[in-house]
PDB file of C-alpha atoms in Angstrom:
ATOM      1  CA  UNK A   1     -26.729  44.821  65.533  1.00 43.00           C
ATOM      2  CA  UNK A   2     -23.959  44.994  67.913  1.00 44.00           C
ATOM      3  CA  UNK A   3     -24.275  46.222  71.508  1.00 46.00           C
ATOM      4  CA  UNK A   4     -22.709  48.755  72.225  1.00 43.00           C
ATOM      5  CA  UNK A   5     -20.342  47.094  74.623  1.00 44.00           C
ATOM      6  CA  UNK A   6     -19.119  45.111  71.940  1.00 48.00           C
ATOM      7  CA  UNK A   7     -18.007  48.519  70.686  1.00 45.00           C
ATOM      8  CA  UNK A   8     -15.562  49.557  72.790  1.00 44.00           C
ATOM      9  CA  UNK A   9     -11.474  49.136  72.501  1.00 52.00           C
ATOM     10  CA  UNK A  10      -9.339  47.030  73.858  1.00 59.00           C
ATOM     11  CA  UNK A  11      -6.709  48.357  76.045  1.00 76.00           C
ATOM     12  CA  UNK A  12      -3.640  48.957  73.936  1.00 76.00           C
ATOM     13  CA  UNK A  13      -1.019  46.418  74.089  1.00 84.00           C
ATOM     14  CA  UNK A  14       1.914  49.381  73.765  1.00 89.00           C
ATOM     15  CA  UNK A  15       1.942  53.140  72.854  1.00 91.00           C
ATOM     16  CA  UNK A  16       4.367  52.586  70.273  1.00 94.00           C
ATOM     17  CA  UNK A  17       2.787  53.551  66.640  1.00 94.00           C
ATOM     18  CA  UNK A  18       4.134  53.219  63.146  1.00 95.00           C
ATOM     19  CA  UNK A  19       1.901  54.956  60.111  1.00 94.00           C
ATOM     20  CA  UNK A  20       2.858  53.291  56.602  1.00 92.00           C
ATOM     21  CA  UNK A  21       3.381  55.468  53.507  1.00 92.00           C
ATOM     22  CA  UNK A  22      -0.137  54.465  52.411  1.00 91.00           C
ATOM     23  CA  UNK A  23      -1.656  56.034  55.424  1.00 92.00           C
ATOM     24  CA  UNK A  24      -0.485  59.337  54.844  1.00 94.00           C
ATOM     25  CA  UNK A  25      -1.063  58.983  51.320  1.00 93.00           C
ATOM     26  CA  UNK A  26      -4.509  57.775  51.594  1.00 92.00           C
ATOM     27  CA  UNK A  27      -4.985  61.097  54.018  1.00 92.00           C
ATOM     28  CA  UNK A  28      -3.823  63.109  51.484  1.00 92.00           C
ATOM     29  CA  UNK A  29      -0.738  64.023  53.314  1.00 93.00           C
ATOM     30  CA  UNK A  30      -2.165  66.309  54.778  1.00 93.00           C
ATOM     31  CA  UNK A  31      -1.114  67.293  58.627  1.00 89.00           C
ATOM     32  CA  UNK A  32      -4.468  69.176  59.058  1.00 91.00           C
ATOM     33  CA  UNK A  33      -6.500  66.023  58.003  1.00 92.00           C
ATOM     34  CA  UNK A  34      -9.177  64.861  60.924  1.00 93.00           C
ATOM     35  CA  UNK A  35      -7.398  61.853  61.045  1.00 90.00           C
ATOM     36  CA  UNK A  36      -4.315  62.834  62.049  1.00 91.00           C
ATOM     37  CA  UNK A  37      -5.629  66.028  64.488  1.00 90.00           C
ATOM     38  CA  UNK A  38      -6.839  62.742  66.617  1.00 90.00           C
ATOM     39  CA  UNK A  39      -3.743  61.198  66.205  1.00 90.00           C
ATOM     40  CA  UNK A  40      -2.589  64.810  67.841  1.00 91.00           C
ATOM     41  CA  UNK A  41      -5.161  64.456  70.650  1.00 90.00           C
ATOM     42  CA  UNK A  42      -3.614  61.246  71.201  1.00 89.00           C
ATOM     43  CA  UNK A  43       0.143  62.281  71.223  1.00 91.00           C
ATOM     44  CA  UNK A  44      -0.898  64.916  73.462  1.00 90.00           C
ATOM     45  CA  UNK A  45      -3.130  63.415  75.851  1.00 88.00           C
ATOM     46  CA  UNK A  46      -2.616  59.547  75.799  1.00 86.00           C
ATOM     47  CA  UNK A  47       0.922  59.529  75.521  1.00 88.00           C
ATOM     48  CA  UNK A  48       0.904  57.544  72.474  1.00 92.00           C
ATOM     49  CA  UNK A  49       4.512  57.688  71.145  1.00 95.00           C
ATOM     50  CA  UNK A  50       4.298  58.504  66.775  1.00 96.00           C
ATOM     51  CA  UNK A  51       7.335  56.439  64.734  1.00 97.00           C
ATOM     52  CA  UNK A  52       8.934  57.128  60.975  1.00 97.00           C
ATOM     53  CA  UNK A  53      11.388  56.146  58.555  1.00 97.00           C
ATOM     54  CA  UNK A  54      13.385  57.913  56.973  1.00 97.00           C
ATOM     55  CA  UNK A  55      12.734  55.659  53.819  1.00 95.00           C
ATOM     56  CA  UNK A  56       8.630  56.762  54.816  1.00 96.00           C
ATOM     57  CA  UNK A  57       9.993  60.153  54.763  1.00 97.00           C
ATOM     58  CA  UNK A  58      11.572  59.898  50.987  1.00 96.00           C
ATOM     59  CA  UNK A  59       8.378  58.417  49.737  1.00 95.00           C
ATOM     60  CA  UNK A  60       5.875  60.566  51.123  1.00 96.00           C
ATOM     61  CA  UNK A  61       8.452  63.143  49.203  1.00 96.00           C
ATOM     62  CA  UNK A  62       8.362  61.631  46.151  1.00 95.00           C
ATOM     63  CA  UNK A  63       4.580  60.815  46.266  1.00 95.00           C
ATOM     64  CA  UNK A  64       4.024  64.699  46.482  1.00 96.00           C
ATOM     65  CA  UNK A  65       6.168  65.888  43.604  1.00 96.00           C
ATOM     66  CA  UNK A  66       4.252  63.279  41.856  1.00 95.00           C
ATOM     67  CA  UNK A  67       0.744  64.436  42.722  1.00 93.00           C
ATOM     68  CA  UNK A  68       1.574  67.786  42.060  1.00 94.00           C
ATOM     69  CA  UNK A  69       3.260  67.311  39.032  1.00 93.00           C
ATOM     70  CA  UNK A  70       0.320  65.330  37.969  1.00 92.00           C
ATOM     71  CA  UNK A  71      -2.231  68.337  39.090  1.00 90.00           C
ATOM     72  CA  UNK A  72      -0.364  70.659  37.352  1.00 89.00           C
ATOM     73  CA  UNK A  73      -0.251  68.853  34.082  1.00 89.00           C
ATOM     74  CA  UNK A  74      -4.417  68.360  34.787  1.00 87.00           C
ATOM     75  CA  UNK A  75      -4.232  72.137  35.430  1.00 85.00           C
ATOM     76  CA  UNK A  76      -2.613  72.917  31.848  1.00 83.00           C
ATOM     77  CA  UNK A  77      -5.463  70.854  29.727  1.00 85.00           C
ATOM     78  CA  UNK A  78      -8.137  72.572  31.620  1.00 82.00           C
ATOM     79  CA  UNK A  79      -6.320  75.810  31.026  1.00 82.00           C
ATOM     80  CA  UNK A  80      -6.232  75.044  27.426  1.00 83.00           C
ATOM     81  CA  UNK A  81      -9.986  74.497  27.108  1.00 81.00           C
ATOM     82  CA  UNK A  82     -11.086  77.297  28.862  1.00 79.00           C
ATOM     83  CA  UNK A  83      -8.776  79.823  27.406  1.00 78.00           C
ATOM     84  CA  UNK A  84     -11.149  78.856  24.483  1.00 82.00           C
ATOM     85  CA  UNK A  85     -14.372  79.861  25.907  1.00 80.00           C
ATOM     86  CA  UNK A  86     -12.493  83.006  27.634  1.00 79.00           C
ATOM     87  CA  UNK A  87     -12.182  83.861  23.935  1.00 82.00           C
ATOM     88  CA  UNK A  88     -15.248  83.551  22.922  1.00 84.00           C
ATOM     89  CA  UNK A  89     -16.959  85.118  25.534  1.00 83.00           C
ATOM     90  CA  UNK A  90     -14.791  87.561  27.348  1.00 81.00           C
ATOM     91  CA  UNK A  91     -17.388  89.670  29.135  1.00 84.00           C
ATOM     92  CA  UNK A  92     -18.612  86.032  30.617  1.00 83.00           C
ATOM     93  CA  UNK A  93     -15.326  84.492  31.482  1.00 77.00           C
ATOM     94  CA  UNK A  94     -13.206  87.001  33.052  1.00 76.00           C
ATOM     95  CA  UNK A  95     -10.990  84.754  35.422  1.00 76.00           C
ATOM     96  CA  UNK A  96      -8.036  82.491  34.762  1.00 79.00           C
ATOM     97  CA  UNK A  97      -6.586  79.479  35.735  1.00 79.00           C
ATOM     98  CA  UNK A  98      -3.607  80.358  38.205  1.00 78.00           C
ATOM     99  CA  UNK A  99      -0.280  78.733  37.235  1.00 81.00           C
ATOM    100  CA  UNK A 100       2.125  77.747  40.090  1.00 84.00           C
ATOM    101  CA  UNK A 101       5.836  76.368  41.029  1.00 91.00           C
ATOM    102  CA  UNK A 102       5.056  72.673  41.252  1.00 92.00           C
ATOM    103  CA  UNK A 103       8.325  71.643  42.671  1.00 94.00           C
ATOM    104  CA  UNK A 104       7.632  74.318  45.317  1.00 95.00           C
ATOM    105  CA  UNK A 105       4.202  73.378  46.490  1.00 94.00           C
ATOM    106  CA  UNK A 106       5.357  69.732  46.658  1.00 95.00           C
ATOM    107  CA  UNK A 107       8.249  71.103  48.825  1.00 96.00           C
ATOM    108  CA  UNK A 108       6.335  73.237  51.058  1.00 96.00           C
ATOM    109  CA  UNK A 109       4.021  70.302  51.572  1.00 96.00           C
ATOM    110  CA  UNK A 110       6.478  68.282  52.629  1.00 97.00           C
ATOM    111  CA  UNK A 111       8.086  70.690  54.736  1.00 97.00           C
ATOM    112  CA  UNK A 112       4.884  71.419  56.713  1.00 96.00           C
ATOM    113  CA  UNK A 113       4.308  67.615  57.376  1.00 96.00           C
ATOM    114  CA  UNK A 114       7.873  66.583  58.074  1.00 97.00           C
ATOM    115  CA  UNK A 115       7.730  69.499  60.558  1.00 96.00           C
ATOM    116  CA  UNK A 116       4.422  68.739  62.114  1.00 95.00           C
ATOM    117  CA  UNK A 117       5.659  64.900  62.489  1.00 96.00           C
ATOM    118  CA  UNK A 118       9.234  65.922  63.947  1.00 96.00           C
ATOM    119  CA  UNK A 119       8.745  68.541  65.963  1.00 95.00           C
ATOM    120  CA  UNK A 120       4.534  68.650  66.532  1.00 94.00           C
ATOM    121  CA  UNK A 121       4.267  65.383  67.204  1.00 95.00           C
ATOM    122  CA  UNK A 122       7.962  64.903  68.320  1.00 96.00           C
ATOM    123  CA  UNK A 123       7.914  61.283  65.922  1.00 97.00           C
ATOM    124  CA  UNK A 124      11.111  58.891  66.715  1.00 97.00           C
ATOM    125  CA  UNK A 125      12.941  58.870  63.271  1.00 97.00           C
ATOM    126  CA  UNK A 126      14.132  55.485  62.336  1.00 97.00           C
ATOM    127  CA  UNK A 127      17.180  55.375  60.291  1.00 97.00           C
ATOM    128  CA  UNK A 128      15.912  52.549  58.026  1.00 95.00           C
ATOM    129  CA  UNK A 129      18.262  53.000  54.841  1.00 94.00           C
ATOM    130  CA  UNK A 130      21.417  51.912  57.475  1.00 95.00           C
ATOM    131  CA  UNK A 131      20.133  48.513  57.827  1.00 93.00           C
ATOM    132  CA  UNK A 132      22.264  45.868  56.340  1.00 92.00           C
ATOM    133  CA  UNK A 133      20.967  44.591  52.826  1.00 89.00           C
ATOM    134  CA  UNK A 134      21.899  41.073  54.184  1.00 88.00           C
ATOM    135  CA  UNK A 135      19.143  41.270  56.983  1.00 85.00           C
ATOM    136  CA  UNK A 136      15.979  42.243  54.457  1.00 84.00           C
ATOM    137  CA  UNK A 137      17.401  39.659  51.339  1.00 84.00           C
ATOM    138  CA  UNK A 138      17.363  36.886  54.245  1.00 81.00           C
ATOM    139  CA  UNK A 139      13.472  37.970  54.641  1.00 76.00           C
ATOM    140  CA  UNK A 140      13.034  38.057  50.776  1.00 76.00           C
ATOM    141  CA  UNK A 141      14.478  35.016  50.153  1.00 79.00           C
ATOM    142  CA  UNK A 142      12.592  32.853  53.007  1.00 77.00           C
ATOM    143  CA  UNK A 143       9.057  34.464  52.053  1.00 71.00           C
ATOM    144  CA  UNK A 144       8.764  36.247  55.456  1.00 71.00           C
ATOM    145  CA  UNK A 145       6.838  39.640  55.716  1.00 68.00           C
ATOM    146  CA  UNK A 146       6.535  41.448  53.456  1.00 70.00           C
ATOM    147  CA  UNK A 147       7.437  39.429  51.035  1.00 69.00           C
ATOM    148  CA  UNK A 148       4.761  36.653  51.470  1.00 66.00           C
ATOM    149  CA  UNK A 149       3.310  37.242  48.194  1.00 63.00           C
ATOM    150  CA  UNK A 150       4.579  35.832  45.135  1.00 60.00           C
ATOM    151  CA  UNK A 151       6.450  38.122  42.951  1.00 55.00           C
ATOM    152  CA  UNK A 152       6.298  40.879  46.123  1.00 55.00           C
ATOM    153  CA  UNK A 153       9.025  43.090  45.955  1.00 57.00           C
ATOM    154  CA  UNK A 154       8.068  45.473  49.007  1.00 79.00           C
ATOM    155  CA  UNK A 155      12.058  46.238  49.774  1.00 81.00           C
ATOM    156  CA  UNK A 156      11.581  49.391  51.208  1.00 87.00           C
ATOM    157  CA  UNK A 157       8.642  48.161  53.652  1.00 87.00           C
ATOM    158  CA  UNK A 158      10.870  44.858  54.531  1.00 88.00           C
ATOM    159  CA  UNK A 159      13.767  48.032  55.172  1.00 92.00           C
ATOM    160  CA  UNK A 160      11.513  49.700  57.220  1.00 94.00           C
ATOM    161  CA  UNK A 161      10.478  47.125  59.146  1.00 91.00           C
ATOM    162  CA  UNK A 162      13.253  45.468  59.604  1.00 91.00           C
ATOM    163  CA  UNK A 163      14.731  48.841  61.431  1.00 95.00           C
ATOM    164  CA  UNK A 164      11.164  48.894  63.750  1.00 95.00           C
ATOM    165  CA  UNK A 165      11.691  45.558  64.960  1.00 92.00           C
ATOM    166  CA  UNK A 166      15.469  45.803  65.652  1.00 94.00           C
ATOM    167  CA  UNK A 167      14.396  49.375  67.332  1.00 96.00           C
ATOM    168  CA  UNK A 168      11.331  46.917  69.376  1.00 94.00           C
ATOM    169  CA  UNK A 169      14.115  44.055  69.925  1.00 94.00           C
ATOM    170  CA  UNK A 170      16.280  46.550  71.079  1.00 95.00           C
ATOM    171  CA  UNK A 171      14.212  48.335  73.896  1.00 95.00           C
ATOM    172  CA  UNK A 172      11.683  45.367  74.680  1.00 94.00           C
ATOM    173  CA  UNK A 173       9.163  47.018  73.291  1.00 94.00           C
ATOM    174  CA  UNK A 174       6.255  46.413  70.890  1.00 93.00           C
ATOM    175  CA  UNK A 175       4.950  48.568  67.682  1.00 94.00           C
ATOM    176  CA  UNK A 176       1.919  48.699  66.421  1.00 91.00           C
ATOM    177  CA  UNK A 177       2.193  49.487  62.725  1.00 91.00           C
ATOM    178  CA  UNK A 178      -0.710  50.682  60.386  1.00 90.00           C
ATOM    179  CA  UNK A 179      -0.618  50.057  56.996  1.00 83.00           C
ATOM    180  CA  UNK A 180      -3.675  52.082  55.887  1.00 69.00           C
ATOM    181  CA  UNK A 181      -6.373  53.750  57.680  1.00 60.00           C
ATOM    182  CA  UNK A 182      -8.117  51.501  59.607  1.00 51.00           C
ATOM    183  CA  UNK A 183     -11.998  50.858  61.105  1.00 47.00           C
ATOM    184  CA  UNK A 184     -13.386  49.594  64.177  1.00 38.00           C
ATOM    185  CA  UNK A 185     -12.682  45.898  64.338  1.00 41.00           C
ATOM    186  CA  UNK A 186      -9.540  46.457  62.220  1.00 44.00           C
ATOM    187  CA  UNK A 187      -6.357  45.305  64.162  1.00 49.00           C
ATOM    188  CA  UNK A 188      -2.980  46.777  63.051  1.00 51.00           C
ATOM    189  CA  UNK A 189      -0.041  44.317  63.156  1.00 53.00           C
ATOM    190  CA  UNK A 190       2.184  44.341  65.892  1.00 57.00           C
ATOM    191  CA  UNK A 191       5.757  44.369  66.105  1.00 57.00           C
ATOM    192  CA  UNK A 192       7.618  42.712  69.157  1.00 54.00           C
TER     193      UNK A 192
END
């Protein structure tokens, strides 16, 4: 069992943080998560400074019109089957299955955590889709992150980072950048 000294943080090597697609995915992009109300505290209090994409953006956008879209269809089967039993037993069954916009719950969703990230948590917006094509094919082509795997073809990551570490270049900085939610004894890579 570890001590409990062997527990605590390191000191950070920079404020600087970068949350992946997959993180807000994986917390439901949702702005109200746990999660992300400590990532809040730590805006707030610790001065950590929160950093996006506007490719990140786009396919949190996307992701949500697809989830919805998917819940929705989900919603329509169910509806099916239990308009059966509402049928059958009417004095039982007496509520229904509410139908709504899709397109505009996906958009509200977004709105509320675009707004939360830009303006809540005051996020630097990176402007990956102006980086030059020339810069990420020269990382595809010699295998560098993140295209280290065979047959990878992560081009909007290699955009996205490619604008982070210009942006850490560029202020002699460094970035930490989270690909997923991460444990104790979990290290996020970090951009210099």
């Amino acid at each position: 069992m570890a001590k409990k000294t062997d527990r605590v943080p390191s000191r950070l090597v920079t404020h600087h943080v970068f949350l992946d697609t997959d993180v807000y995915r994986q917390l439901g992009h949702n702005s109200d998560n746990p999660v992300l109300g400590t990532l809040s505290d730590c805006i707030e209090d610790s001065g950590i400074v929160l950093h996006i994409a506007d490719i990140t953006f786009e396919e949190i956008r996307r992701q949500l019109h697809e989830y919805v879209a998917e819940a929705t269809v989900a919603m329509a089967a169910a509806r099916k089957h239990f308009g059966r039993w509402k049928k059958r037993h009417p004095e039982i069954v007496k509520a229904d299955i509410p139908e709504f916009d899709a397109a505009a719950v996906a958009d509200a969703a977004f709105t509320k955590l675009r707004r939360r990230i830009k303006y809540d948590w005051n996020a630097q917006v990176h402007e990956a889709m102006a980086v030059p094509a020339s810069e990420v094919f020269g990382g595809y082509f010699g295998r560098r992150p993140p295209f280290g795997a065979r047959n990878s073809k992560e081009f909007p990551d290699a955009f996205v980072l490619t604008a982070l570490e210009r942006w850490c270049r560029d202020n002699g900085e460094r970035m930490y950048v989270v690909s997923r939610p991460f444990s104790m004894g979990t290290r996020p890579l970090t951009l210099r």
